[in-house]
XYZ file of C-alpha atoms in Angstrom:
578
model
C 3.391 -11.999 14.775
C 3.259 -8.578 14.523
C 4.257 -6.495 11.125
C 7.208 -3.812 11.207
C 8.384 -1.699 8.074
C 5.709 -3.501 6.482
C 7.324 -7.148 7.069
C 6.490 -9.683 8.979
C 9.187 -11.095 11.113
C 9.908 -14.544 12.176
C 12.449 -16.752 14.033
C 13.247 -18.846 11.524
C 16.583 -19.192 9.831
C 16.762 -20.690 6.517
C 20.447 -21.248 5.457
C 22.099 -20.861 2.258
C 24.764 -23.473 2.709
C 28.452 -24.228 1.070
C 31.061 -26.572 1.958
C 34.362 -26.712 0.749
C 36.748 -30.073 0.041
C 40.484 -28.992 -0.315
C 43.922 -31.266 -0.178
C 45.927 -29.686 2.599
C 45.598 -27.028 5.835
C 47.276 -24.178 4.089
C 44.512 -24.418 0.782
C 41.946 -25.144 3.154
C 42.593 -21.860 5.012
C 42.904 -20.079 1.727
C 39.904 -21.202 1.161
C 38.763 -20.126 4.187
C 39.644 -16.643 3.410
C 38.174 -16.290 -0.261
C 34.964 -17.354 1.145
C 34.657 -14.659 4.107
C 35.984 -11.992 1.743
C 32.879 -13.049 -0.768
C 30.729 -12.910 2.450
C 32.004 -9.380 3.427
C 31.322 -8.059 0.043
C 27.820 -9.578 -0.139
C 26.876 -7.740 3.370
C 29.005 -4.707 1.493
C 26.716 -4.876 -1.095
C 23.648 -5.088 1.186
C 24.686 -1.718 2.777
C 24.795 -2.964 6.217
C 27.657 -2.684 8.553
C 28.792 -6.205 9.461
C 30.743 -7.321 12.894
C 32.895 -10.351 12.022
C 33.442 -12.035 15.293
C 35.319 -14.910 16.291
C 33.345 -17.677 17.569
C 32.994 -21.253 19.025
C 32.571 -24.109 16.492
C 30.385 -25.638 19.100
C 28.813 -29.091 17.799
C 29.934 -28.342 14.440
C 33.374 -28.823 15.448
C 36.697 -27.759 13.810
C 39.333 -25.218 15.327
C 38.411 -21.825 13.717
C 35.370 -19.759 12.949
C 33.557 -16.549 12.483
C 29.969 -15.443 12.950
C 28.547 -12.456 10.636
C 26.580 -10.213 12.874
C 24.949 -6.676 12.436
C 24.742 -4.638 15.240
C 20.867 -3.983 16.016
C 18.848 -3.336 19.635
C 16.603 -6.299 18.532
C 19.588 -8.608 18.192
C 19.437 -12.006 20.575
C 22.879 -12.642 20.527
C 25.776 -10.308 22.510
C 28.957 -9.022 20.361
C 31.948 -7.730 22.077
C 34.321 -5.376 20.263
C 37.201 -3.063 20.956
C 36.983 0.636 20.549
C 40.446 0.761 19.489
C 41.490 -2.420 17.371
C 40.130 -4.798 15.506
C 39.054 -7.448 18.300
C 35.562 -8.689 17.784
C 34.431 -11.930 19.507
C 31.133 -13.543 20.201
C 29.946 -13.793 23.865
C 30.985 -17.738 24.324
C 34.699 -16.719 23.468
C 35.529 -13.197 24.163
C 38.068 -12.491 27.102
C 39.203 -9.547 28.685
C 42.730 -8.072 29.335
C 43.331 -8.794 33.205
C 45.323 -5.709 34.553
C 47.866 -6.369 37.306
C 45.476 -4.152 39.567
C 42.968 -6.293 38.610
C 44.497 -9.247 39.924
C 45.247 -7.735 43.216
C 42.826 -9.303 45.956
C 41.358 -7.633 48.589
C 41.837 -8.667 52.487
C 39.876 -12.046 53.727
C 37.911 -9.679 55.969
C 36.729 -7.484 52.999
C 34.891 -10.153 51.956
C 32.256 -12.227 53.046
C 30.474 -15.248 52.217
C 27.648 -13.030 51.185
C 29.754 -11.460 48.507
C 30.707 -14.749 46.790
C 28.203 -16.007 44.626
C 27.620 -19.866 43.138
C 26.425 -21.160 40.023
C 26.254 -25.037 39.958
C 25.939 -26.941 37.053
C 26.104 -31.330 36.473
C 27.866 -33.280 33.860
C 26.188 -34.906 30.791
C 26.657 -38.159 33.090
C 25.100 -36.820 36.243
C 28.357 -38.121 38.188
C 30.008 -34.819 38.555
C 28.664 -31.481 40.342
C 30.231 -28.385 38.970
C 30.417 -25.612 41.686
C 31.502 -22.362 39.715
C 32.482 -19.445 42.816
C 32.654 -15.939 41.331
C 32.624 -12.508 42.919
C 28.743 -11.038 42.934
C 29.813 -7.422 42.579
C 32.268 -5.970 39.906
C 35.175 -3.269 41.102
C 32.858 -0.509 40.094
C 29.935 -2.159 42.328
C 27.196 -3.310 39.712
C 26.208 -6.596 39.782
C 27.970 -9.461 38.016
C 26.664 -12.364 36.072
C 28.212 -16.036 35.785
C 29.719 -17.141 32.396
C 28.858 -20.691 31.955
C 30.910 -20.429 28.396
C 34.298 -20.030 30.460
C 32.938 -22.621 32.814
C 31.980 -25.453 30.151
C 35.695 -24.368 28.276
C 37.033 -26.142 31.461
C 34.685 -29.101 31.631
C 33.622 -29.934 28.302
C 31.009 -32.576 29.793
C 28.896 -29.875 31.524
C 25.304 -29.618 30.096
C 24.084 -26.955 30.827
C 20.521 -27.732 29.731
C 19.922 -29.238 33.166
C 17.204 -26.529 35.249
C 18.126 -28.403 38.533
C 21.284 -29.952 38.312
C 21.617 -30.791 42.178
C 18.532 -32.917 41.987
C 20.266 -34.965 39.012
C 23.605 -35.419 41.055
C 21.746 -36.269 43.953
C 19.944 -39.255 42.306
C 23.555 -40.270 41.384
C 24.921 -39.953 44.779
C 21.263 -41.915 46.176
C 22.604 -44.719 43.366
C 25.609 -45.087 45.016
C 24.131 -45.643 48.355
C 22.096 -48.569 46.821
C 25.757 -50.339 45.275
C 25.234 -49.039 41.610
C 28.465 -48.675 40.034
C 28.370 -44.772 40.026
C 31.105 -42.388 41.578
C 29.742 -39.153 42.231
C 32.044 -36.521 42.856
C 32.370 -32.095 43.117
C 34.416 -29.801 41.026
C 34.959 -26.311 42.470
C 35.781 -23.657 39.764
C 37.269 -20.320 41.237
C 37.298 -17.144 40.023
C 40.910 -15.540 39.856
C 39.509 -12.728 41.993
C 38.792 -15.359 44.815
C 41.604 -17.161 44.676
C 42.978 -15.981 48.138
C 39.728 -15.412 50.369
C 38.546 -18.947 48.344
C 41.068 -21.155 50.608
C 40.143 -19.266 53.805
C 36.227 -19.155 53.895
C 36.125 -22.863 52.158
C 35.201 -24.551 55.158
C 31.777 -21.576 55.426
C 31.294 -22.085 51.880
C 28.013 -24.362 50.924
C 30.389 -26.994 48.793
C 27.656 -29.161 49.039
C 24.232 -28.239 48.699
C 22.059 -28.646 52.258
C 19.570 -31.316 50.166
C 22.577 -33.004 49.112
C 24.300 -33.772 52.409
C 25.793 -37.608 52.529
C 27.842 -38.572 55.647
C 29.761 -40.776 52.965
C 33.098 -38.768 51.692
C 32.993 -37.355 48.284
C 35.804 -37.010 46.112
C 36.442 -33.025 45.620
C 38.996 -31.038 43.365
C 39.584 -27.533 42.979
C 40.225 -25.544 39.440
C 41.736 -22.271 39.872
C 43.775 -21.806 36.193
C 43.280 -22.747 32.852
C 44.919 -25.711 31.024
C 47.292 -22.876 30.129
C 48.014 -21.877 33.275
C 46.308 -18.447 33.195
C 43.633 -17.026 35.499
C 40.089 -18.086 35.277
C 37.651 -15.019 34.699
C 34.159 -16.583 35.083
C 31.755 -13.238 35.148
C 30.601 -11.994 32.025
C 32.690 -9.573 30.264
C 31.296 -5.737 30.823
C 31.291 -2.544 28.603
C 34.599 -1.127 29.794
C 36.581 -4.071 30.393
C 40.409 -3.873 28.932
C 40.804 -5.133 25.545
C 42.505 -8.539 25.334
C 44.350 -7.483 21.945
C 45.567 -3.831 22.915
C 46.816 -1.981 25.811
C 44.339 1.473 25.004
C 41.428 -0.598 24.213
C 38.202 -0.840 25.997
C 35.288 -3.530 25.276
C 31.701 -2.649 23.762
C 29.162 -4.871 24.227
C 26.572 -4.829 21.210
C 23.453 -6.555 20.954
C 23.445 -8.317 17.442
C 21.347 -10.420 14.953
C 23.445 -13.459 13.447
C 23.456 -13.401 9.419
C 26.159 -15.964 8.575
C 28.458 -18.240 10.347
C 31.809 -19.902 8.673
C 33.515 -22.797 9.996
C 36.812 -24.400 9.276
C 35.932 -28.108 9.784
C 39.376 -29.839 9.054
C 39.453 -33.083 8.949
C 36.724 -33.808 11.725
C 34.088 -35.333 9.364
C 36.725 -36.608 6.466
C 38.310 -39.178 8.571
C 35.469 -40.638 10.104
C 33.868 -41.020 6.791
C 37.615 -41.811 5.324
C 37.214 -39.267 2.632
C 40.436 -39.144 1.647
C 42.638 -38.848 -1.654
C 45.782 -39.478 -2.784
C 47.903 -36.753 -4.432
C 50.159 -37.285 -7.320
C 53.736 -36.911 -5.137
C 51.932 -39.181 -2.172
C 52.028 -42.581 -1.405
C 49.551 -42.872 1.024
C 46.280 -40.975 1.048
C 45.318 -37.699 3.413
C 42.067 -36.764 4.552
C 40.318 -33.495 3.076
C 40.077 -30.480 4.960
C 36.754 -29.420 4.752
C 34.865 -25.899 5.384
C 31.229 -25.183 6.004
C 29.821 -21.852 5.370
C 26.593 -20.525 5.573
C 24.046 -17.304 5.193
C 20.887 -16.470 6.725
C 18.850 -15.725 3.518
C 15.313 -15.168 5.538
C 16.946 -12.851 8.163
C 18.698 -10.776 5.403
C 15.905 -9.137 4.395
C 14.678 -8.307 7.914
C 17.734 -6.934 8.878
C 18.392 -4.785 5.956
C 14.793 -3.580 6.637
C 15.500 -2.679 10.345
C 18.543 -0.923 9.741
C 17.803 1.006 6.580
C 14.398 1.586 7.305
C 13.452 5.657 8.225
C 10.446 7.517 9.314
C 9.160 7.402 5.646
C 9.392 3.849 5.086
C 11.536 1.151 3.523
C 15.229 1.594 1.849
C 16.344 -1.099 -0.033
C 20.037 -1.182 -1.290
C 20.304 -1.925 -5.041
C 21.368 -5.233 -4.678
C 17.842 -6.218 -3.277
C 15.686 -3.425 -4.554
C 12.176 -4.371 -6.077
C 13.470 -2.044 -8.778
C 16.760 0.305 -9.212
C 14.462 3.404 -10.127
C 11.162 4.475 -10.065
C 9.641 7.031 -12.590
C 7.030 9.187 -11.353
C 5.441 11.746 -13.891
C 3.495 14.606 -12.388
C 0.693 14.418 -14.882
C 0.344 11.355 -16.345
C 2.143 9.161 -19.147
C 2.495 9.724 -22.417
C 4.765 8.824 -25.289
C 7.536 11.087 -24.026
C 7.394 9.771 -20.507
C 7.620 6.311 -22.237
C 10.674 7.138 -24.428
C 12.635 8.220 -21.466
C 11.771 5.147 -19.356
C 12.773 2.975 -22.175
C 15.980 4.960 -23.145
C 16.798 4.411 -19.172
C 16.328 0.660 -19.162
C 17.949 -0.082 -22.282
C 21.475 -1.086 -23.348
C 23.870 1.378 -24.615
C 27.163 2.265 -25.222
C 27.622 3.434 -21.746
C 26.916 0.008 -20.239
C 23.442 -1.990 -19.638
C 20.069 -0.088 -18.501
C 18.780 0.488 -14.956
C 16.407 -1.820 -13.501
C 13.545 1.078 -13.595
C 9.671 0.945 -13.287
C 7.433 3.640 -14.496
C 4.462 4.253 -12.086
C 1.643 4.651 -14.333
C -1.289 3.766 -12.053
C -4.226 6.100 -11.966
C -3.492 7.742 -8.511
C -2.351 11.122 -7.342
C 0.987 12.537 -7.830
C 1.368 12.660 -3.671
C 0.099 9.167 -3.286
C 2.626 7.682 -5.958
C 5.456 9.526 -4.175
C 4.382 8.881 -0.453
C 3.943 4.662 -1.790
C 7.415 5.352 -3.581
C 9.137 6.237 -0.210
C 7.045 3.605 1.479
C 8.557 0.857 -1.008
C 11.871 1.803 -0.647
C 13.060 2.434 -3.830
C 17.014 3.472 -3.954
C 15.943 6.500 -6.620
C 13.180 8.313 -7.614
C 12.778 10.307 -10.630
C 10.101 12.886 -10.876
C 9.139 13.818 -14.650
C 7.672 17.477 -13.762
C 6.996 20.607 -15.663
C 10.785 21.742 -16.100
C 11.423 18.629 -18.137
C 8.359 18.383 -19.999
C 9.129 22.273 -21.212
C 13.017 22.109 -21.573
C 14.251 18.886 -21.319
C 17.440 19.807 -19.673
C 19.659 17.474 -17.780
C 20.154 19.388 -14.511
C 16.334 19.951 -14.200
C 16.087 16.075 -14.322
C 18.590 15.706 -12.304
C 17.908 18.112 -9.144
C 14.589 15.804 -9.226
C 16.078 12.773 -8.262
C 15.729 12.248 -4.477
C 18.523 9.937 -2.711
C 17.302 8.132 0.289
C 19.979 8.769 3.209
C 21.276 11.615 5.310
C 22.704 13.638 2.214
C 22.299 13.854 -1.707
C 25.584 11.987 -2.377
C 25.343 9.397 1.031
C 23.667 6.814 -1.388
C 25.119 7.502 -4.822
C 26.556 4.048 -4.714
C 22.961 2.677 -5.005
C 23.506 3.239 -9.094
C 26.425 2.177 -11.048
C 28.028 5.826 -10.375
C 26.909 9.143 -10.809
C 28.206 9.604 -14.166
C 26.753 6.655 -15.508
C 23.190 7.920 -14.094
C 24.395 11.082 -16.023
C 25.164 9.473 -18.856
C 22.391 7.169 -18.967
C 19.511 9.871 -18.173
C 21.070 12.129 -20.772
C 20.947 9.386 -23.338
C 17.227 8.667 -22.194
C 16.523 12.165 -22.362
C 17.598 12.921 -26.138
C 15.247 12.651 -28.910
C 15.358 10.469 -32.209
C 16.029 7.201 -32.753
C 17.506 4.750 -29.892
C 21.147 4.365 -30.120
C 22.657 2.175 -32.363
C 25.474 -0.316 -30.761
C 28.941 -1.067 -32.149
C 29.399 -4.844 -31.266
C 33.045 -4.838 -32.436
C 33.459 -2.158 -29.732
C 32.389 -4.283 -26.965
C 34.527 -6.213 -24.468
C 33.539 -10.248 -24.731
C 32.610 -9.735 -20.911
C 30.119 -6.586 -22.346
C 28.994 -8.578 -25.571
C 28.300 -11.723 -23.008
C 25.915 -9.089 -20.844
C 24.329 -8.225 -24.081
C 23.799 -12.004 -24.953
C 22.173 -12.358 -22.066
C 19.944 -9.483 -22.215
C 18.936 -10.530 -25.387
C 18.081 -14.251 -24.729
C 16.330 -12.976 -21.717
C 13.943 -10.576 -23.828
C 13.832 -13.842 -26.372
C 12.670 -15.939 -23.588
C 10.070 -13.330 -22.531
C 8.949 -12.820 -26.160
C 8.827 -16.510 -27.207
C 6.406 -17.480 -24.056
C 4.121 -14.211 -24.932
C 3.989 -15.693 -28.846
C 2.744 -19.010 -27.297
C 0.037 -17.484 -25.086
C -1.322 -15.096 -27.488
C -1.535 -18.593 -29.875
C -3.079 -20.076 -27.258
C -5.694 -17.531 -26.987
C -6.269 -17.288 -30.407
C -7.135 -21.173 -30.652
C -9.913 -20.858 -27.640
C -11.381 -18.002 -29.387
C -11.557 -20.225 -32.571
C -12.970 -22.987 -30.455
C -15.635 -20.764 -29.348
C -16.222 -19.150 -33.166
C -16.776 -22.559 -34.678
C -19.043 -23.735 -31.434
C -21.148 -20.490 -32.342
C -21.494 -21.142 -35.899
C -22.412 -24.651 -35.279
C -25.352 -23.580 -33.057
C -26.668 -20.832 -35.528
C -26.651 -23.646 -38.382
C -28.500 -26.586 -35.781
C -32.078 -27.310 -36.143
C -34.566 -26.803 -33.751
C -34.647 -30.874 -32.831
C -30.395 -30.632 -32.094
C -30.949 -28.909 -28.394
C -28.924 -32.082 -26.888
C -25.411 -31.179 -25.441
C -23.326 -32.745 -23.060
C -22.306 -30.649 -20.049
C -18.687 -31.117 -18.772
C -18.515 -31.573 -15.156
C -14.899 -32.806 -14.946
C -12.297 -33.147 -17.898
C -13.539 -36.439 -18.376
C -16.793 -36.622 -17.047
C -19.873 -35.764 -18.380
C -23.685 -35.633 -18.252
C -26.415 -35.149 -21.119
C -28.739 -31.956 -21.207
C -31.266 -29.955 -23.003
C -30.787 -26.359 -24.289
C -33.674 -24.629 -22.997
C -33.111 -21.304 -25.231
C -31.435 -21.826 -28.547
C -31.505 -18.010 -29.152
C -28.330 -16.726 -27.396
C -25.289 -17.294 -25.650
C -23.565 -15.813 -22.888
C -20.262 -14.496 -23.893
C -17.538 -13.511 -21.729
C -15.923 -10.081 -23.008
C -13.070 -10.179 -20.666
C -14.040 -7.441 -18.122
C -15.840 -9.960 -15.550
C -19.051 -9.270 -17.499
C -21.079 -11.577 -19.839
C -23.030 -10.472 -22.270
C -26.264 -12.224 -23.964
C -25.940 -12.494 -27.916
C -25.943 -15.067 -30.787
C -25.119 -13.105 -33.907
C -23.260 -10.750 -32.629
C -21.207 -13.327 -30.924
C -19.856 -14.734 -34.306
C -18.360 -11.083 -35.135
C -17.097 -10.477 -31.234
C -15.028 -13.981 -31.928
C -14.065 -13.517 -35.506
C -13.108 -9.931 -34.457
C -10.695 -11.249 -31.730
C -9.025 -14.250 -33.806
C -8.592 -11.193 -36.301
C -6.764 -9.009 -33.824
C -4.555 -11.722 -32.465
C -3.272 -12.744 -35.625
C -1.986 -9.405 -36.546
C -0.556 -9.084 -32.821
C 0.722 -12.661 -33.566
C 2.659 -11.266 -36.945
C 3.636 -8.502 -35.622
C 5.301 -10.434 -32.345
C 6.797 -12.772 -34.786
C 8.659 -10.078 -36.683
C 10.221 -8.667 -33.296
C 10.868 -12.626 -32.169
C 13.017 -13.098 -35.652
C 15.008 -9.830 -35.061
C 15.769 -10.514 -31.567
C 16.831 -13.708 -33.138
C 19.285 -11.862 -35.562
C 20.354 -9.977 -33.098
C 21.727 -13.060 -30.536
C 23.276 -14.616 -33.749
C 25.309 -11.342 -34.520
C 26.275 -11.151 -31.149
C 27.033 -14.806 -31.047
C 29.294 -14.527 -34.067
C 31.266 -11.644 -32.844
C 31.622 -12.738 -29.072
C 33.110 -15.732 -31.002
C 35.689 -13.999 -33.184
C 36.669 -12.138 -30.114
C 37.433 -15.409 -28.055
C 39.369 -17.026 -30.877
C 41.449 -13.931 -31.549
C 42.150 -13.892 -27.903
C 43.175 -17.520 -27.859
C 45.082 -17.035 -30.595
C 47.219 -14.141 -29.143
C 47.485 -16.062 -26.009
C 49.302 -18.756 -28.562
């Protein structure tokens, strides 16, 4: 595979599935609309324009389904949309309006056998040969293609996967001659443009392929209208065809990537599996109305990258960006930049902090800016000379880089421009961190505060456990070194571990020194100094554990305070409702 925009593309389609179960058709359709609305909102957060196309349910079954596509040249599907109304459908179910002019047929002499094309297919049981007759040129003189989906709509048993349908059908006809119980037949499907000339040219058309000619008469039938009596259009739609829903619209064909699909299944599966419920006002059980929904998780990242990338690199929307903001100081990291970053990411009265990263790597400023562009952060904040000297908000905001056509095009990548100004302004102020009055927060905000505190507490607790484990390892090393120092020359025997439970006996060749891993990938030979090294490590980690324990305690107190205020507000709300 070839990387594109820093991503590896593949054809896999990992789905995030959802199944719904309702007790009536009306509630099932309402659920379908709710899920569809959620999908549209989800893709809106991805900042990609989605074409919601009417679609065939295919093997899934059901009577109602939609596909969610991103129009893009690399797409493998065809989606047809109207340039005047909201009509959008995939290639399988899209139709065009047949005008009175297009229904007019030319005189018989104007169309010859060479102007008529035939596409052949065979049914799944191989007993029926399908001849689909269509004009090989459009009214504009351009070539046409057969629409196999239109043929399959008429003949559900059509097997479009057969490469040589005539050969498969001929074998069935041969079996008939041998006395086997088969009934080969032929069905001719005629495009509406050929309705008049077909009957006049029928005797000259190769209704039966030469290789399948038989002296025995075969059953033949013609189809020139749909089940509802509508004319048959067997030609694939083309740019400029008339919209079937509005008078003024023209159809446009898009290459597209399918990112999601929704199906209303009805009782397609619940009836065979006898999945039913008995409602309070119903004596007999009713089958459950089902829905099936899926989003292509693995395709979304590639689709977003393809759609939003520019000449500088990727351009992730806020919803899936690795970070919302990258902060790049022009002259290294100091306490002032650390304080700014801390303020930017912390909760305040204006809302939760931003998901921001401080680029403190030891690289040049130009390299960091280029890397930020390639990574695709929604917002880049540069802390330059003007910010260091004056710290004015307007100077800071002028260095914010919005990825997009205009400076305001992607402002919605953040909560809002006002929110951004407030958060940066708070981060830009000197002094102690802002204190939040919990009583002024709504229950939803309190829940968000608690969630953030819980996540911080979980991280701190995990760090405490890791530090404690490291301290114990250093204590073990110190004990071994002390034991070795006090050992006599005769006690040089050791057990060398080969696995966790397998040892071999060994002898120390040198008892005067050991190799100490100093933590940077280097081993230093020493013995007496090793005691001091490990003792210092144990003491240092002990101090760190005490500091971390105090922080954990404060966080736990904060969580309890938030929980208490939240509990009181919920009880007050319940009392007011009662």
